[in-house]
Structures are given as C-alpha cells and as structure tokens.
Backbone as JSON Lines, residues from 0, in Angstrom:
{"i":0,"aa":"M","n":[2.76,6.54,7.45],"ca":[1.53,5.17,7.04],"c":[1.0,5.14,6.39]}
{"i":1,"aa":"I","n":[0.16,4.26,6.27],"ca":[-0.71,2.96,4.55],"c":[-2.28,3.93,4.73]}
{"i":2,"aa":"E","n":[-2.75,4.63,5.91],"ca":[-4.11,5.81,5.07],"c":[-4.54,6.66,6.71]}
{"i":3,"aa":"I","n":[-5.32,7.49,6.41],"ca":[-5.11,8.47,6.9],"c":[-6.83,7.97,7.44]}
{"i":4,"aa":"S","n":[-7.87,7.83,6.23],"ca":[-8.9,6.87,6.62],"c":[-9.13,6.22,5.93]}
{"i":5,"aa":"P","n":[-10.58,5.37,6.43],"ca":[-11.16,4.13,4.68],"c":[-10.94,4.85,3.75]}
{"i":6,"aa":"E","n":[-11.66,5.78,3.96],"ca":[-12.34,6.82,2.49],"c":[-11.44,6.94,1.67]}
{"i":7,"aa":"E","n":[-10.39,8.03,2.62],"ca":[-9.54,9.29,1.67],"c":[-8.29,8.12,1.23]}
{"i":8,"aa":"F","n":[-7.88,6.29,1.95],"ca":[-7.82,5.16,0.63],"c":[-8.42,4.79,-0.1]}
{"i":9,"aa":"T","n":[-9.18,4.78,0.06],"ca":[-10.71,4.47,-1.56],"c":[-10.4,5.82,-2.24]}
{"i":10,"aa":"D","n":[-10.5,6.5,-1.94],"ca":[-9.92,7.93,-3.03],"c":[-9.4,7.86,-3.63]}
{"i":11,"aa":"R","n":[-7.39,7.22,-2.98],"ca":[-6.23,7.92,-3.33],"c":[-6.63,6.69,-3.81]}
{"i":12,"aa":"H","n":[-7.18,5.53,-3.78],"ca":[-6.6,4.02,-5.06],"c":[-7.4,3.54,-5.13]}
{"i":13,"aa":"L","n":[-8.81,4.82,-5.44],"ca":[-9.89,3.88,-6.61],"c":[-9.98,3.79,-7.92]}
{"i":14,"aa":"Q","n":[-8.53,3.89,-8.88],"ca":[-8.48,3.16,-10.59],"c":[-8.43,1.38,-9.96]}
{"i":15,"aa":"Y","n":[-7.7,1.19,-8.96],"ca":[-6.81,-0.24,-8.92],"c":[-8.43,-1.24,-8.59]}
{"i":16,"aa":"A","n":[-8.99,-0.58,-8.48],"ca":[-10.17,-2.37,-7.82],"c":[-10.1,-3.16,-8.54]}
{"i":17,"aa":"A","n":[-10.46,-4.44,-7.9],"ca":[-10.8,-5.41,-8.11],"c":[-12.29,-5.89,-8.87]}
{"i":18,"aa":"E","n":[-12.33,-6.22,-9.64],"ca":[-13.69,-6.3,-10.02],"c":[-14.11,-8.31,-9.66]}
{"i":19,"aa":"G","n":[-15.59,-7.97,-8.46],"ca":[-15.66,-9.44,-8.24],"c":[-17.65,-9.78,-7.48]}
{"i":20,"aa":"L","n":[-17.26,-10.91,-7.01],"ca":[-18.56,-11.55,-7.04],"c":[-17.83,-11.31,-5.19]}
{"i":21,"aa":"I","n":[-19.25,-10.42,-4.03],"ca":[-18.95,-10.47,-2.88],"c":[-19.92,-11.39,-2.37]}
{"i":22,"aa":"Y","n":[-19.78,-12.61,-1.74],"ca":[-20.79,-13.04,-0.97],"c":[-21.47,-12.65,0.16]}
{"i":23,"aa":"P","n":[-22.14,-13.22,1.13],"ca":[-22.65,-12.6,1.26],"c":[-22.27,-13.05,3.69]}
{"i":24,"aa":"Q","n":[-22.29,-11.87,3.66],"ca":[-21.05,-12.5,5.53],"c":[-22.51,-12.57,6.82]}
{"i":25,"aa":"P","n":[-21.72,-13.53,6.94],"ca":[-22.63,-14.03,8.06],"c":[-22.05,-13.18,9.18]}
{"i":26,"aa":"E","n":[-24.04,-13.12,10.05],"ca":[-23.48,-12.14,11.16],"c":[-22.33,-12.12,11.46]}
{"i":27,"aa":"G","n":[-22.01,-10.86,12.16],"ca":[-21.12,-11.4,12.92],"c":[-19.95,-10.92,12.8]}
{"i":28,"aa":"S","n":[-19.02,-11.29,11.76],"ca":[-18.03,-10.99,10.93],"c":[-17.85,-9.82,10.29]}
{"i":29,"aa":"P","n":[-17.23,-9.52,11.17],"ca":[-15.81,-8.44,9.93],"c":[-15.27,-8.44,9.07]}
{"i":30,"aa":"L","n":[-15.53,-10.56,8.4],"ca":[-14.89,-10.36,6.91],"c":[-15.36,-10.69,5.85]}
{"i":31,"aa":"L","n":[-15.76,-9.88,4.49],"ca":[-15.28,-9.96,3.54],"c":[-15.67,-11.69,2.4]}
{"i":32,"aa":"E","n":[-16.84,-11.79,2.22],"ca":[-15.75,-12.89,1.6],"c":[-16.09,-12.25,-0.67]}
{"i":33,"aa":"F","n":[-14.68,-12.75,-1.16],"ca":[-14.41,-11.6,-1.97],"c":[-14.22,-12.25,-3.34]}
{"i":34,"aa":"A","n":[-14.21,-13.53,-4.3],"ca":[-14.02,-13.71,-5.35],"c":[-13.69,-13.13,-6.52]}
{"i":35,"aa":"A","n":[-11.77,-12.56,-6.46],"ca":[-11.91,-12.51,-7.85],"c":[-10.38,-12.9,-8.53]}
{"i":36,"aa":"G","n":[-10.79,-12.99,-9.49],"ca":[-9.64,-13.64,-10.2],"c":[-8.92,-15.17,-9.97]}
{"i":37,"aa":"G","n":[-10.25,-16.11,-10.46],"ca":[-10.14,-17.28,-9.69],"c":[-9.81,-17.6,-8.65]}
{"i":38,"aa":"R","n":[-9.66,-16.69,-7.5],"ca":[-9.3,-17.38,-6.34],"c":[-10.61,-16.61,-5.26]}
{"i":39,"aa":"V","n":[-11.23,-16.68,-4.8],"ca":[-11.38,-16.31,-2.59],"c":[-11.01,-15.66,-2.29]}
{"i":40,"aa":"L","n":[-11.16,-14.49,-1.79],"ca":[-9.92,-13.96,-0.54],"c":[-11.41,-13.61,-0.02]}
{"i":41,"aa":"Y","n":[-10.59,-13.61,1.61],"ca":[-11.25,-12.84,2.94],"c":[-10.75,-12.08,3.12]}
{"i":42,"aa":"L","n":[-11.83,-11.09,2.99],"ca":[-10.64,-9.91,3.14],"c":[-11.73,-8.83,4.9]}
{"i":43,"aa":"L","n":[-10.97,-8.13,5.21],"ca":[-11.05,-6.85,6.54],"c":[-12.6,-6.1,6.14]}
{"i":44,"aa":"D","n":[-13.07,-6.32,6.17],"ca":[-13.96,-4.81,5.6],"c":[-13.9,-3.53,6.58]}
{"i":45,"aa":"R","n":[-13.31,-2.55,5.14],"ca":[-12.39,-1.67,5.99],"c":[-13.73,-0.28,5.59]}
{"i":46,"aa":"C","n":[-14.57,-0.58,5.22],"ca":[-15.43,0.11,4.61],"c":[-16.84,0.19,6.12]}
{"i":47,"aa":"G","n":[-16.67,-0.32,6.7],"ca":[-17.84,-0.63,7.96],"c":[-18.75,-1.52,7.81]}
{"i":48,"aa":"P","n":[-18.81,-2.25,8.67],"ca":[-20.0,-3.59,8.86],"c":[-21.39,-3.18,7.64]}
{"i":49,"aa":"Y","n":[-21.45,-4.2,7.13],"ca":[-22.68,-5.32,6.69],"c":[-22.64,-3.09,5.27]}
{"i":50,"aa":"T","n":[-21.82,-2.91,4.76],"ca":[-22.31,-1.85,4.48],"c":[-22.25,-2.28,2.44]}
{"i":51,"aa":"A","n":[-21.31,-2.92,2.21],"ca":[-21.3,-3.73,1.09],"c":[-21.74,-5.04,1.08]}
{"i":52,"aa":"R","n":[-23.04,-5.53,-0.03],"ca":[-24.33,-5.77,-0.31],"c":[-23.14,-7.09,-1.29]}
{"i":53,"aa":"P","n":[-24.04,-7.4,-1.25],"ca":[-23.59,-9.6,-1.88],"c":[-24.15,-8.82,-3.85]}
{"i":54,"aa":"G","n":[-22.95,-9.67,-4.61],"ca":[-23.28,-9.21,-5.78],"c":[-21.86,-9.31,-5.98]}
{"i":55,"aa":"M","n":[-21.74,-8.45,-7.93],"ca":[-20.9,-8.24,-8.31],"c":[-19.98,-6.66,-7.74]}
{"i":56,"aa":"A","n":[-19.27,-6.89,-7.17],"ca":[-19.17,-5.5,-6.36],"c":[-17.55,-4.83,-5.98]}
{"i":57,"aa":"R","n":[-16.72,-3.91,-6.95],"ca":[-15.22,-3.26,-7.18],"c":[-15.01,-2.88,-5.63]}
{"i":58,"aa":"V","n":[-13.15,-3.44,-5.65],"ca":[-13.62,-3.44,-4.05],"c":[-12.1,-3.62,-4.31]}
{"i":59,"aa":"I","n":[-11.23,-2.86,-3.6],"ca":[-9.33,-2.22,-3.23],"c":[-8.78,-3.25,-2.25]}
{"i":60,"aa":"V","n":[-8.16,-4.87,-2.72],"ca":[-7.34,-5.7,-2.5],"c":[-6.79,-4.96,-2.06]}
{"i":61,"aa":"N","n":[-5.78,-4.63,-0.34],"ca":[-5.01,-4.67,0.42],"c":[-4.4,-5.02,1.12]}
{"i":62,"aa":"G","n":[-2.71,-4.88,0.85],"ca":[-2.49,-6.25,1.89],"c":[-1.2,-5.96,2.58]}
{"i":63,"aa":"V","n":[-0.4,-6.25,2.57],"ca":[1.07,-5.16,3.28],"c":[2.74,-6.49,3.63]}
{"i":64,"aa":"L","n":[2.84,-6.44,2.73],"ca":[3.88,-7.3,2.05],"c":[5.33,-7.31,3.33]}
{"i":65,"aa":"N","n":[5.31,-8.58,2.68],"ca":[6.14,-8.97,4.51],"c":[7.66,-9.98,3.17]}
{"i":66,"aa":"R","n":[7.29,-10.15,1.86],"ca":[8.23,-10.42,1.04],"c":[7.8,-10.56,-0.54]}
{"i":67,"aa":"C","n":[9.09,-9.16,-0.96],"ca":[9.23,-8.82,-2.54],"c":[10.48,-8.9,-3.08]}
{"i":68,"aa":"A","n":[10.25,-9.66,-4.35],"ca":[11.1,-9.17,-5.37],"c":[11.8,-9.21,-6.85]}
{"i":69,"aa":"F","n":[12.19,-9.51,-7.02],"ca":[11.96,-9.18,-8.28],"c":[12.46,-11.45,-9.26]}
{"i":70,"aa":"T","n":[12.22,-11.04,-10.47],"ca":[11.85,-12.13,-11.21],"c":[11.75,-12.91,-12.35]}
{"i":71,"aa":"D","n":[12.66,-13.7,-12.47],"ca":[12.64,-13.69,-14.49],"c":[11.11,-14.65,-15.37]}
{"i":72,"aa":"A","n":[9.96,-14.62,-14.01],"ca":[8.57,-15.58,-14.5],"c":[8.41,-14.35,-14.77]}
{"i":73,"aa":"R","n":[7.48,-14.15,-15.78],"ca":[6.5,-14.35,-17.18],"c":[4.78,-14.53,-16.8]}
{"i":74,"aa":"S","n":[4.11,-14.58,-15.78],"ca":[3.38,-15.64,-15.63],"c":[2.52,-14.46,-14.15]}
{"i":75,"aa":"E","n":[1.3,-15.0,-14.58],"ca":[0.68,-14.04,-13.13],"c":[1.1,-15.71,-12.42]}
{"i":76,"aa":"S","n":[0.6,-15.1,-11.4],"ca":[0.17,-16.59,-9.89],"c":[-0.18,-15.91,-9.06]}
{"i":77,"aa":"L","n":[-1.18,-16.82,-8.69],"ca":[-2.12,-16.51,-6.74],"c":[-2.04,-17.44,-5.76]}
{"i":78,"aa":"S","n":[-1.84,-18.1,-4.8],"ca":[-2.88,-18.22,-4.53],"c":[-2.34,-18.3,-2.41]}
{"i":79,"aa":"V","n":[-3.97,-18.29,-2.05],"ca":[-4.28,-18.29,-1.01],"c":[-3.53,-19.42,0.34]}
{"i":80,"aa":"Q","n":[-2.82,-17.95,1.44],"ca":[-2.03,-18.5,2.33],"c":[-2.84,-18.18,3.41]}
{"i":81,"aa":"G","n":[-2.79,-19.4,4.36],"ca":[-3.95,-19.43,5.57],"c":[-5.35,-18.94,5.25]}
{"i":82,"aa":"V","n":[-5.59,-18.43,6.15],"ca":[-7.46,-17.23,6.19],"c":[-6.67,-16.12,4.99]}
{"i":83,"aa":"S","n":[-6.52,-15.4,5.26],"ca":[-6.33,-14.29,5.15],"c":[-5.37,-13.28,4.63]}
{"i":84,"aa":"G","n":[-3.6,-14.36,3.47],"ca":[-2.04,-13.93,2.68],"c":[-2.65,-14.88,1.74]}
{"i":85,"aa":"L","n":[-1.7,-14.04,0.97],"ca":[-1.94,-14.36,-0.52],"c":[-0.32,-13.9,-0.73]}
{"i":86,"aa":"E","n":[0.1,-15.05,-1.67],"ca":[1.98,-15.56,-2.35],"c":[1.76,-15.3,-4.17]}
{"i":87,"aa":"G","n":[2.42,-15.33,-4.15],"ca":[2.49,-14.45,-6.12],"c":[2.99,-14.63,-7.25]}
{"i":88,"aa":"V","n":[2.9,-13.79,-7.8],"ca":[3.94,-13.74,-8.94],"c":[2.99,-11.79,-10.09]}
{"i":89,"aa":"G","n":[3.41,-11.1,-10.17],"ca":[3.28,-10.56,-11.31],"c":[3.57,-9.66,-11.36]}
{"i":90,"aa":"Q","n":[2.71,-7.77,-12.47],"ca":[3.58,-6.9,-12.65],"c":[3.29,-5.82,-12.26]}
{"i":91,"aa":"V","n":[4.43,-5.11,-11.79],"ca":[4.0,-3.59,-10.78],"c":[3.18,-2.58,-12.37]}
{"i":92,"aa":"L","n":[2.48,-2.7,-11.89],"ca":[1.53,-1.71,-13.19],"c":[1.41,0.42,-12.91]}
{"i":93,"aa":"D","n":[1.59,0.24,-11.36],"ca":[1.82,1.4,-11.35],"c":[2.24,1.38,-9.55]}
{"i":94,"aa":"R","n":[3.23,2.84,-9.16],"ca":[3.92,2.79,-8.08],"c":[3.11,4.28,-7.34]}
{"i":95,"aa":"P","n":[1.78,3.93,-6.99],"ca":[2.44,5.45,-6.02],"c":[2.5,6.01,-5.05]}
{"i":96,"aa":"R","n":[2.31,7.37,-4.69],"ca":[3.04,8.95,-4.94],"c":[2.3,8.61,-3.51]}
{"i":97,"aa":"G","n":[2.58,8.89,-2.06],"ca":[2.08,9.68,-1.54],"c":[1.31,8.6,-0.17]}
{"i":98,"aa":"G","n":[1.87,8.57,1.19],"ca":[1.84,7.76,2.15],"c":[2.24,6.41,2.4]}
{"i":99,"aa":"A","n":[2.32,5.1,2.64],"ca":[3.08,4.3,2.64],"c":[4.39,4.52,1.24]}
{"i":100,"aa":"P","n":[5.08,3.33,1.79],"ca":[5.67,2.55,-0.25],"c":[4.57,1.26,-0.51]}
{"i":101,"aa":"T","n":[4.22,1.81,-1.79],"ca":[3.14,1.64,-2.29],"c":[3.38,1.21,-3.4]}
{"i":102,"aa":"L","n":[2.93,-0.19,-3.87],"ca":[3.49,-0.97,-5.91],"c":[1.24,-1.66,-5.84]}
{"i":103,"aa":"V","n":[1.33,-1.75,-6.92],"ca":[0.11,-1.9,-7.59],"c":[0.79,-3.48,-8.79]}
{"i":104,"aa":"V","n":[0.52,-4.16,-7.5],"ca":[0.46,-5.58,-8.89],"c":[-0.91,-6.14,-9.43]}
{"i":105,"aa":"Q","n":[-0.68,-6.75,-10.59],"ca":[-1.41,-7.38,-11.38],"c":[-1.33,-8.51,-11.24]}
{"i":106,"aa":"A","n":[-2.09,-10.17,-10.32],"ca":[-1.59,-10.98,-10.47],"c":[-2.64,-12.06,-10.31]}
{"i":107,"aa":"R","n":[-3.13,-12.43,-11.84],"ca":[-5.05,-12.65,-11.86],"c":[-5.42,-11.09,-11.0]}
{"i":108,"aa":"L","n":[-5.48,-10.64,-10.29],"ca":[-6.71,-9.55,-10.16],"c":[-5.74,-8.23,-10.13]}
{"i":109,"aa":"M","n":[-6.37,-7.34,-9.37],"ca":[-5.34,-5.18,-9.15],"c":[-4.87,-5.99,-7.35]}
{"i":110,"aa":"L","n":[-3.8,-5.64,-6.97],"ca":[-4.02,-5.58,-5.93],"c":[-2.9,-4.71,-5.6]}
{"i":111,"aa":"V","n":[-3.63,-3.39,-4.24],"ca":[-2.35,-2.65,-3.84],"c":[-1.0,-3.26,-1.85]}
{"i":112,"aa":"L","n":[-0.51,-3.26,-2.76],"ca":[0.03,-3.81,-2.19],"c":[1.08,-2.49,-1.45]}
{"i":113,"aa":"N","n":[1.75,-2.66,0.49],"ca":[2.41,-1.57,1.35],"c":[3.49,-2.51,2.01]}
{"i":114,"aa":"A","n":[4.33,-0.83,2.01],"ca":[5.62,-2.35,2.82],"c":[6.21,-1.55,3.45]}
{"i":115,"aa":"H","n":[7.09,-1.79,4.71],"ca":[7.64,-1.31,6.02],"c":[8.81,-0.69,5.47]}
{"i":116,"aa":"E","n":[9.84,-0.7,4.6],"ca":[10.25,0.32,3.56],"c":[10.65,0.11,2.56]}
{"i":117,"aa":"S","n":[11.51,0.98,1.83],"ca":[11.1,1.46,1.05],"c":[11.36,0.3,-0.32]}
{"i":118,"aa":"L","n":[10.57,0.99,-1.66],"ca":[10.46,0.18,-2.79],"c":[11.12,0.39,-3.88]}
{"i":119,"aa":"T","n":[12.21,2.01,-3.37],"ca":[11.77,2.54,-5.29],"c":[13.21,1.18,-5.33]}
{"i":120,"aa":"D","n":[12.91,0.84,-5.86],"ca":[14.27,-0.59,-6.63],"c":[12.75,-1.65,-8.17]}
{"i":121,"aa":"F","n":[11.88,-0.99,-8.19],"ca":[10.85,-1.22,-8.0],"c":[10.14,-0.32,-9.16]}
{"i":122,"aa":"R","n":[9.96,-1.01,-10.14],"ca":[8.96,-0.36,-11.68],"c":[9.1,-0.55,-12.39]}
{"i":123,"aa":"V","n":[7.81,0.42,-13.31],"ca":[7.04,-0.23,-13.5],"c":[6.78,-0.6,-14.0]}
{"i":124,"aa":"G","n":[6.34,-2.23,-15.49],"ca":[6.62,-3.47,-15.76],"c":[7.55,-4.46,-15.48]}
{"i":125,"aa":"D","n":[8.47,-3.62,-14.24],"ca":[9.26,-4.76,-13.77],"c":[7.98,-5.78,-13.08]}
{"i":126,"aa":"W","n":[8.3,-7.16,-13.25],"ca":[7.52,-8.62,-12.66],"c":[8.33,-9.06,-11.1]}
{"i":127,"aa":"V","n":[7.15,-9.44,-10.17],"ca":[7.58,-9.31,-8.71],"c":[7.26,-10.69,-7.82]}
{"i":128,"aa":"S","n":[8.03,-11.71,-7.16],"ca":[6.7,-12.26,-6.33],"c":[6.79,-11.23,-5.16]}
{"i":129,"aa":"F","n":[5.97,-12.01,-4.47],"ca":[5.48,-11.29,-3.26],"c":[5.09,-12.39,-2.19]}
{"i":130,"aa":"A","n":[4.84,-11.62,-1.38],"ca":[3.62,-12.24,-0.29],"c":[3.25,-12.39,1.23]}
{"i":131,"aa":"T","n":[2.36,-11.22,0.77],"ca":[1.8,-10.7,2.02],"c":[1.39,-11.3,4.24]}
{"i":132,"aa":"E","n":[1.82,-10.78,5.02],"ca":[0.74,-10.58,5.89],"c":[-0.48,-10.53,5.46]}
{"i":133,"aa":"P","n":[-0.66,-12.06,6.55],"ca":[-2.46,-11.45,6.72],"c":[-2.41,-10.59,8.54]}
{"i":134,"aa":"L","n":[-3.2,-9.8,7.71],"ca":[-5.42,-9.98,6.85],"c":[-4.78,-8.81,6.62]}
{"i":135,"aa":"L","n":[-5.34,-9.58,4.86],"ca":[-6.24,-8.46,3.51],"c":[-7.31,-7.54,4.8]}
{"i":136,"aa":"H","n":[-6.6,-6.39,3.19],"ca":[-7.73,-5.4,3.75],"c":[-8.52,-5.56,2.48]}
{"i":137,"aa":"G","n":[-9.81,-4.92,2.96],"ca":[-11.06,-4.8,1.64],"c":[-11.66,-3.32,2.05]}
{"i":138,"aa":"F","n":[-12.2,-2.14,0.33],"ca":[-11.83,-1.87,0.11],"c":[-13.15,-1.01,-0.41]}
{"i":139,"aa":"T","n":[-15.03,-1.94,-0.82],"ca":[-15.15,-1.41,-1.37],"c":[-15.92,-0.33,-2.05]}
{"i":140,"aa":"V","n":[-15.92,-0.14,-3.53],"ca":[-15.78,0.98,-4.41],"c":[-16.83,0.69,-4.5]}
{"i":141,"aa":"T","n":[-17.74,0.02,-4.9],"ca":[-19.16,-0.15,-5.6],"c":[-19.82,-1.53,-5.63]}
{"i":142,"aa":"S","n":[-20.32,-1.35,-4.77],"ca":[-21.2,-2.11,-4.29],"c":[-23.08,-2.13,-5.0]}
{"i":143,"aa":"P","n":[-23.69,-3.51,-6.11],"ca":[-24.69,-2.99,-5.51],"c":[-25.93,-3.35,-4.77]}
{"i":144,"aa":"A","n":[-27.33,-2.49,-5.89],"ca":[-28.72,-2.23,-4.29],"c":[-28.92,-3.47,-4.31]}
{"i":145,"aa":"R","n":[-29.68,-3.73,-2.27],"ca":[-30.1,-5.03,-3.13],"c":[-31.45,-5.71,-4.1]}
C-alpha cells in the first residue's frame, strides 16, 4: 500500500518535499503545474482541489516506478515523458520504511518513488536510472497565503 491517506503520506515524507513554483490552476483541473529543478511537472493534486495557492511552495513529488536500474552515470538528469511521467538518473538519498517499497532519489529535484516490487537491492548512495508511470502525484506541504 502506497498510502493510507494523503495526510498520512505527507506526514511520512515531509522531509522529501521539493521546492518550486506552483502556477495558478485552471478552473476544474485536478492538476498542479509545478516548476522545480528546471522542469515543469503536472501533478495530480492529492491535497484537495484548489488548496494549493500559486507561488513558491514545497511539494512532495511522488511517482510509481515502471523501471529502475543501477547506472554508472554520476550526473543527475530528468526529463518529462508525456503529460505526467518522468525518466531520469539520480542518486538514492533514502529508503524509507513502511508502506510500499520506496526510494527517495535526487534527480534535479527530490522525488519519492514507489514500486510494485521489492527495492531491497538499492542502497543509499547508489546511482539509478528510472522511469515512472504517469500520473505523478503532488502533495503540497506549504503554500503561500493569498
């Protein structure tokens, strides 16, 4: 299980939030437009419609891995695939316990990446190449007041 609730997920992964800019949400859209790490990401807003305010914010960016492998590369990269998927290279910063198998990876910004299968081969400090399934999820930690 990846999460019990959005609040539980946010509390559990609070320290892994990425800093960036939230753009205004179009009326009726469930997606946050979040600029961080030199990329613009479209994230499913998991903290409720219209609760994230435009401006600088901290957001937990969460994706589900469809590929993760060791790499010899030692340079972070991140590219957006389709509307809301990622492909990149980064360093494993943490392997949180509890819930689904999880890696925290620094790849231009901090990402919380879950998997359907075991991630026990990966250790803190390893470099990995990865790809996520669409749709990325966003859990807003802080948002400026209007």
